[in-house]
XYZ file of C-alpha atoms in Angstrom:
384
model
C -34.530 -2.475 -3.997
C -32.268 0.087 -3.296
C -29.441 0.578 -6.511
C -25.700 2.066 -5.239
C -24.186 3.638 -8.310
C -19.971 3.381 -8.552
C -18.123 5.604 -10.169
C -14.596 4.114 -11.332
C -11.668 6.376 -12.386
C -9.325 4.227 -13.422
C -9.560 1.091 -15.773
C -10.335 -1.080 -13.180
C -9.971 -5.388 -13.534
C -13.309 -6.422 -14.955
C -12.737 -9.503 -12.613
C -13.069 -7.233 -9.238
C -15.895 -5.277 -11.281
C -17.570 -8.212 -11.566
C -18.606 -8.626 -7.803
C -21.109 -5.888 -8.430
C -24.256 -7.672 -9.041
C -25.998 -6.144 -12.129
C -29.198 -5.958 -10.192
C -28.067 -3.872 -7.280
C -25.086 -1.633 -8.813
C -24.729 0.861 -11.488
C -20.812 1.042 -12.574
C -18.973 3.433 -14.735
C -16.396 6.166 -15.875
C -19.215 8.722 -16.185
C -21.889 7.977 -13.271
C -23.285 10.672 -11.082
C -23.931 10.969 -7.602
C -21.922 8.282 -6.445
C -22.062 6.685 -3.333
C -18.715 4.906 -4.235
C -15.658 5.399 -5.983
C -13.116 2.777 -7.042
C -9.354 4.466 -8.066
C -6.024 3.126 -8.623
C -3.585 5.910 -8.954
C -5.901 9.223 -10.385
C -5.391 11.872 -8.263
C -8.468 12.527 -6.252
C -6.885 15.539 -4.154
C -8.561 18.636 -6.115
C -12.028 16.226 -7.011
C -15.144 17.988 -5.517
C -16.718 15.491 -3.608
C -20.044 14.673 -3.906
C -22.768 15.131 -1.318
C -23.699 11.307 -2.217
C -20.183 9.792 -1.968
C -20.055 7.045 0.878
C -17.288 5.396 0.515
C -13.810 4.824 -2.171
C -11.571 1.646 -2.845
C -7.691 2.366 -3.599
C -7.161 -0.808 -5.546
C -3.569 -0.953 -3.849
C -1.857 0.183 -0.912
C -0.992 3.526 -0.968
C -3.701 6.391 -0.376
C -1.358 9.307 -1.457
C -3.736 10.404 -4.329
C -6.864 10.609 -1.987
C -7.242 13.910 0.838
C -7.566 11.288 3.628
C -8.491 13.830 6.382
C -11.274 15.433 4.388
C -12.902 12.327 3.450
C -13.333 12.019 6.893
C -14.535 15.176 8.425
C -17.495 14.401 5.840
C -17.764 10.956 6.934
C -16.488 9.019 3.679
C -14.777 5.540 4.686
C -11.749 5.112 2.384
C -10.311 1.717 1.936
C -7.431 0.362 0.384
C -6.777 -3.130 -0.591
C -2.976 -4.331 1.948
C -1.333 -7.384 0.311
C -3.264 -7.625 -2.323
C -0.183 -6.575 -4.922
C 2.117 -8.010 -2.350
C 3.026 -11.006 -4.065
C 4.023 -9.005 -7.468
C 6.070 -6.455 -5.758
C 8.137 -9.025 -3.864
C 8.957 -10.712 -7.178
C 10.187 -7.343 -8.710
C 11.880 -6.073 -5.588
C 13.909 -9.988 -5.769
C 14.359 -9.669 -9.619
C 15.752 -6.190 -8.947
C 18.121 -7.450 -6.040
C 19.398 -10.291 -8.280
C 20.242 -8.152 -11.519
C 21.812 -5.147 -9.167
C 24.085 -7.938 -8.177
C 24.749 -9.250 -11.269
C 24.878 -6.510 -12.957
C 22.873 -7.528 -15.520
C 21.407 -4.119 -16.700
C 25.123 -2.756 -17.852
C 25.858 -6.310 -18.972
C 22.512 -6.300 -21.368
C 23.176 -2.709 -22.804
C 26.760 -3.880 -23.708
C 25.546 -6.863 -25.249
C 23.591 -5.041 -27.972
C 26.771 -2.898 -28.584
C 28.041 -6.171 -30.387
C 25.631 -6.197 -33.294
C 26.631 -7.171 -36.597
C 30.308 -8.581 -35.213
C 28.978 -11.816 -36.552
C 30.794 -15.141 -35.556
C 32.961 -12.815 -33.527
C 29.924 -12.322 -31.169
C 31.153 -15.330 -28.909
C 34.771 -14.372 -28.507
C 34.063 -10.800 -27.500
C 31.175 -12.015 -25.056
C 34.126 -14.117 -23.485
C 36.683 -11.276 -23.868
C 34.313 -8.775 -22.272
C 32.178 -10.342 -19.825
C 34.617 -9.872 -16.955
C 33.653 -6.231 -16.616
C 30.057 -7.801 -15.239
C 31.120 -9.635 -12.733
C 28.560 -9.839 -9.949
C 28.172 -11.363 -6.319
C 25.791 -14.627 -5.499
C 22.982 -13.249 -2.955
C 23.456 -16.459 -1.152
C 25.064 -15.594 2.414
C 24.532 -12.160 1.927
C 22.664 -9.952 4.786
C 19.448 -8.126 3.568
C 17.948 -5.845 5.683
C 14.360 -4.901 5.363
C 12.807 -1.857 6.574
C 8.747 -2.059 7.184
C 7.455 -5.287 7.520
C 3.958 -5.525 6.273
C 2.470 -7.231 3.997
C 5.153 -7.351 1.065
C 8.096 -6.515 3.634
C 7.158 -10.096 5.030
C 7.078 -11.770 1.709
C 10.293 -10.172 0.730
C 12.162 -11.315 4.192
C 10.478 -14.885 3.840
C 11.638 -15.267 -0.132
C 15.432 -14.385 0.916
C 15.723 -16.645 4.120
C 14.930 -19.306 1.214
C 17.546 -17.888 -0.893
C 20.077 -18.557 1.721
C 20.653 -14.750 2.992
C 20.736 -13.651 6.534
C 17.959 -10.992 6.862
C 17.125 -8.281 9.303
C 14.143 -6.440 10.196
C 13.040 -3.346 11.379
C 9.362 -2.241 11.774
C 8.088 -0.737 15.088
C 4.747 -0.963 14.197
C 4.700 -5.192 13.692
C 1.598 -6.271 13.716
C 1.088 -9.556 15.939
C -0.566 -11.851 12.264
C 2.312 -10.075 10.649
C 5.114 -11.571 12.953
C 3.082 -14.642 13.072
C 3.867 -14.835 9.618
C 7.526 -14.167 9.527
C 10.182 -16.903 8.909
C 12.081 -17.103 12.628
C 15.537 -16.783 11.066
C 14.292 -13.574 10.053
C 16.259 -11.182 12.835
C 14.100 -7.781 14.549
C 16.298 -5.048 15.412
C 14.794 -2.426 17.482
C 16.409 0.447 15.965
C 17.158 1.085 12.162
C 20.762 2.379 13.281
C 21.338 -1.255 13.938
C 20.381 -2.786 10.612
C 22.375 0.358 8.510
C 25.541 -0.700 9.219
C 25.712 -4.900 8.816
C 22.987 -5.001 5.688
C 24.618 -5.628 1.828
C 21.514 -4.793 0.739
C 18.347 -2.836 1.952
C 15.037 -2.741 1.235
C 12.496 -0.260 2.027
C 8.787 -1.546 2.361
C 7.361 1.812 4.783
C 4.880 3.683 4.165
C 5.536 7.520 3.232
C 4.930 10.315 6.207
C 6.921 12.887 7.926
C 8.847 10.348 9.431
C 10.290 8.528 6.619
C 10.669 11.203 4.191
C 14.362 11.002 3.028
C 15.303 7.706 5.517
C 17.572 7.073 3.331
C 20.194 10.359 3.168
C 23.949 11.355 3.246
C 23.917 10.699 7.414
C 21.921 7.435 7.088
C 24.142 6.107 3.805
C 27.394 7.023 6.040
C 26.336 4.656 8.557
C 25.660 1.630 6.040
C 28.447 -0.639 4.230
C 30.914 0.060 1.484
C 29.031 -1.051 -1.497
C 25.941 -1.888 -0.210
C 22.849 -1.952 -2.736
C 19.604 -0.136 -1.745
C 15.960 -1.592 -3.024
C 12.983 1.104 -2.842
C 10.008 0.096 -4.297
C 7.884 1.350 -1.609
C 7.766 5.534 -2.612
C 10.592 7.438 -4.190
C 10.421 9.963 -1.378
C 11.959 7.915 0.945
C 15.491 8.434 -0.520
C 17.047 11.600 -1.018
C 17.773 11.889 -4.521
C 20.510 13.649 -4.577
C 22.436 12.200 -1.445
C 21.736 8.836 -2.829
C 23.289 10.335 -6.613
C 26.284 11.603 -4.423
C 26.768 7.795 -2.720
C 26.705 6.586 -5.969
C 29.293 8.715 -7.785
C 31.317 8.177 -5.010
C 31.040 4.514 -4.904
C 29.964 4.000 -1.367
C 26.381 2.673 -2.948
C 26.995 0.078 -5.635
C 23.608 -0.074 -6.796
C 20.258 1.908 -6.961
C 17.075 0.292 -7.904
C 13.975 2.000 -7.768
C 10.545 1.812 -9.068
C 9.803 5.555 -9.031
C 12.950 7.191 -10.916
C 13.310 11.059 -11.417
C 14.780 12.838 -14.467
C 17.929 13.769 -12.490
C 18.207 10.079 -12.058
C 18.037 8.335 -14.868
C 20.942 7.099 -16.903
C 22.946 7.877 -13.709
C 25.725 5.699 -12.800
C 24.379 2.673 -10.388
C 20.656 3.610 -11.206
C 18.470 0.950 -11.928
C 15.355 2.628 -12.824
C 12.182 0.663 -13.589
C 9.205 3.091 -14.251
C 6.803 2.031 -11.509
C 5.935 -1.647 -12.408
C 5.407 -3.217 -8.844
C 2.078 -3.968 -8.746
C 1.798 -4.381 -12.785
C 0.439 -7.560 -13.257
C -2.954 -8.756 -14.206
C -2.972 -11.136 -11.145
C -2.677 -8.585 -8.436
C -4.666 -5.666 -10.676
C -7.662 -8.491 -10.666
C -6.793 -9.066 -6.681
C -6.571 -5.447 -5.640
C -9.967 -4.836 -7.694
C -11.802 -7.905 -5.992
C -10.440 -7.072 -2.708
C -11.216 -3.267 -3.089
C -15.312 -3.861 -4.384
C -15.394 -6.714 -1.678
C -14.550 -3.935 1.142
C -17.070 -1.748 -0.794
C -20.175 -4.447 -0.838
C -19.506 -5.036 3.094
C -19.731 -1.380 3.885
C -22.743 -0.390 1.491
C -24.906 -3.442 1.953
C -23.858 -3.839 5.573
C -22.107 -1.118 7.213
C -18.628 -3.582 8.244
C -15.755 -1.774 7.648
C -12.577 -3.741 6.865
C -8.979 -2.065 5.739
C -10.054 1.210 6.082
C -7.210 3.523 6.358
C -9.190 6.690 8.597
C -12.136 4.530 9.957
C -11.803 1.532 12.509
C -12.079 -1.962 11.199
C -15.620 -3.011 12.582
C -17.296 -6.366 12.239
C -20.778 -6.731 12.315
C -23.737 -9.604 12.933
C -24.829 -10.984 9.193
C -28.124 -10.543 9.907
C -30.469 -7.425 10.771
C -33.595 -6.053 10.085
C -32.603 -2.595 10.114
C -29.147 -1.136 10.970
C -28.247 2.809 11.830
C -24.540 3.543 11.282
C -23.375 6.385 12.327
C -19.573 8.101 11.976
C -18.595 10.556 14.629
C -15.759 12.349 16.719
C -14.981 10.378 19.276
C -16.102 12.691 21.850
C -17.226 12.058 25.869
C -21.078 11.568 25.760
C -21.612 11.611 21.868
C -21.797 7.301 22.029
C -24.481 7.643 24.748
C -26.374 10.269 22.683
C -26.168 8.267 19.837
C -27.810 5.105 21.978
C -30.281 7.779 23.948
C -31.432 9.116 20.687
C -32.442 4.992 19.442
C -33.664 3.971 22.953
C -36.984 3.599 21.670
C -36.005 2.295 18.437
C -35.136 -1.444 19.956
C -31.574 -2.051 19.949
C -30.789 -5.771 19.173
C -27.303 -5.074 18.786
C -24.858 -2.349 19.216
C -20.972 -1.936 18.014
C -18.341 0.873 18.659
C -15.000 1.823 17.327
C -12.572 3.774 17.586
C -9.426 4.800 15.269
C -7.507 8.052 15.482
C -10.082 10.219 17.182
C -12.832 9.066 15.127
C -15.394 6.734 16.111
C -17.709 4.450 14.325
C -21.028 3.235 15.986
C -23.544 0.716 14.443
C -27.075 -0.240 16.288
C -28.866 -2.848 14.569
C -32.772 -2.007 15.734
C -36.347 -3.479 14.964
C -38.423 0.243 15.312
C -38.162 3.095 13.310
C -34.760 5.326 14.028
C -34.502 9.411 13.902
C -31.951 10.277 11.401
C -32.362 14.171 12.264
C -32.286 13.745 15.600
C -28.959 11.594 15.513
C -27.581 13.598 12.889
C -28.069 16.987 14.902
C -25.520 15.532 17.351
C -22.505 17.532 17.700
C -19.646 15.951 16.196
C -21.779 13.096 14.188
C -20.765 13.453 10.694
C -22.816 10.784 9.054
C -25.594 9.191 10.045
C -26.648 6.225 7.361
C -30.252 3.678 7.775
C -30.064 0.388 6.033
């Protein structure tokens, strides 16, 4: 039987590491010639990859710490694990929403200014307490740009919370809107949601695109006082316009789960160092999810959340499958299939994502991994 060796480099939930039967898998911080890797946030950008390496896990959303592109011109699948942390980070992004209201930050710090007043503690708290007061969230407008998995959770929880909510994602998937409350409102263009929100919230991913979507010309189009969520990636606000909308008042409030050194202990910053996904129910579900995706693909060749490959479901059983990741050039599918036409094909599937192209031909002969490999623009050519 053959053993697939996984090489984890990060503490990784022993529930997910647990789906690796003992019998089949070596796992470890120190094992060579990997033909997986499971990460959460380690930086993988300057890691020499090895010739063996199939396939990594992100156990979360966000590949930022993994060189996407050059995982796949050497035909490595990365995954990631969507909506697995969903459910923590929408908790965090509402606690944050409710205290920025509130707010309860400014109103805690005072609090412990009033140490050792003894039986005077409950006069002052009356005397004082008027400096905190807050708005109810309750018939507010929250608008939410990016509405995957934990954009969706996020609009959902505040319809229930009684607050009219907008959203803006052109890239709604079909289960996604499926899944959406219908009081929740779509706006076609994010200029339309800047200007009637009270509060925003940012759930996109990070690309040239939304780099700083959130700057001195976006903030001039939004409300006086409106309060801005981002616990998607600090990158997507402009630190310094959203320092100088602050100062001036026009933002009330910024939360944000990736804070800078020029902005903490700035007025209307409410800094919370990176704690989204930081529970032990969505570390064990990334970590399940992640060595799930990673079983699939090594045991069976199916791809599922891959962020450069296409998602490609395949029959449970075969004898003997060749799976093969190439460009997706004119002619190099039908070389693929010429070069197995006397191998037996019971089965053949093709995909395609982004130029790249992911064929799997479940045969009962023997298959030519030279001769498919020699291809031009195959990349990896892999027999189970």
């Amino acid at each position: 039987d053959i053993m697939f060796n996984i090489l984890t480099l990060n503490k990784i939930s022993p529930v997910g590491l647990g789906r690796f039967n003992s019998g089949k898998y070596n796992v470890g911080d120190s094992i060579e010639n990997p033909d997986a890797v499971m990460v959460r946030s380690a930086s993988m950008l300057d890691m020499e990859m090895p010739a063996s390496l199939l396939a990594i896990a992100r156990a979360g959303a966000g590949v930022n710490n993994i060189p996407v592109d050059a995982c796949t011109e050497k035909g490595i699948c990365v995954f990631n694990t969507p909506g697995a942390n969903a459910n923590a980070v929408k908790e965090l992004v509402i606690c944050a929403m409710l205290i920025a209201s509130r707010n309860v930050p400014q109103a805690l710090d005072w609090c412990k200014t009033l140490k050792g007043e003894g039986s005077n503690v409950g006069k002052l708290v009356e005397k004082g307490k008027s400096a905190f007061t807050g708005q109810e969230v309750m018939g507010k407008t929250l608008g939410i740009v990016g509405l995957g998995a934990i954009g969706i959770l996020v609009a959902n929880t505040a319809v229930n919370l009684g607050m009219d909510v907008i959203g803006y994602d052109p890239y709604l998937s079909i289960a996604n809107a499926l899944s959406l409350d219908p009081k929740v409102k779509l706006v076609s263009d994010v200029e339309e949601l800047w200007p009637v929100a009270d509060y925003i919230s940012l759930h996109t991913p990070l690309n040239d695109s939304t780099r700083d979507l959130v700057n001195a010309e976006t903030v001039a189009q939004m409300k006086d006082g409106v309060r801005i969520l981002n616990f998607a990636r600090g990158e997507l606000v402009n630190s310094s316009d959203i320092l100088a909308a602050l100062e001036s008042g026009k933002v009330l409030a910024y939360a944000t789960d990736f804070p800078t050194d020029e902005q903490l202990c700035c007025k209307g910053v409410i800094a919370i160092p990176h704690l989204g996904a930081s529970t032990p129910e969505s570390e064990d579900n990334c970590a399940v999810m992640g060595a799930n995706q990673l079983i699939d693909y090594l045991e069976r060749g199916e791809i599922v959340n891959s962020v450069n490959l296409p998602a490609t479901r395949l029959p449970l059983t075969f004898s003997k499958r060749v799976c093969v990741i190439h460009k997706d050039g004119e002619g190099i599918q039908t070389a693929i299939t010429s070069a197995l036409s006397a191998s037996g094909i019971t089965a053949l599937n093709s995909a395609v994502k982004k130029n790249w192209a992911y064929t799997v031909a479940d045969i009962t002969g023997e298959a030519d991994e030279a001769k498919i490999a020699a291809i031009d623009g195959v990349v990896k050519v892999r027999i189970i």
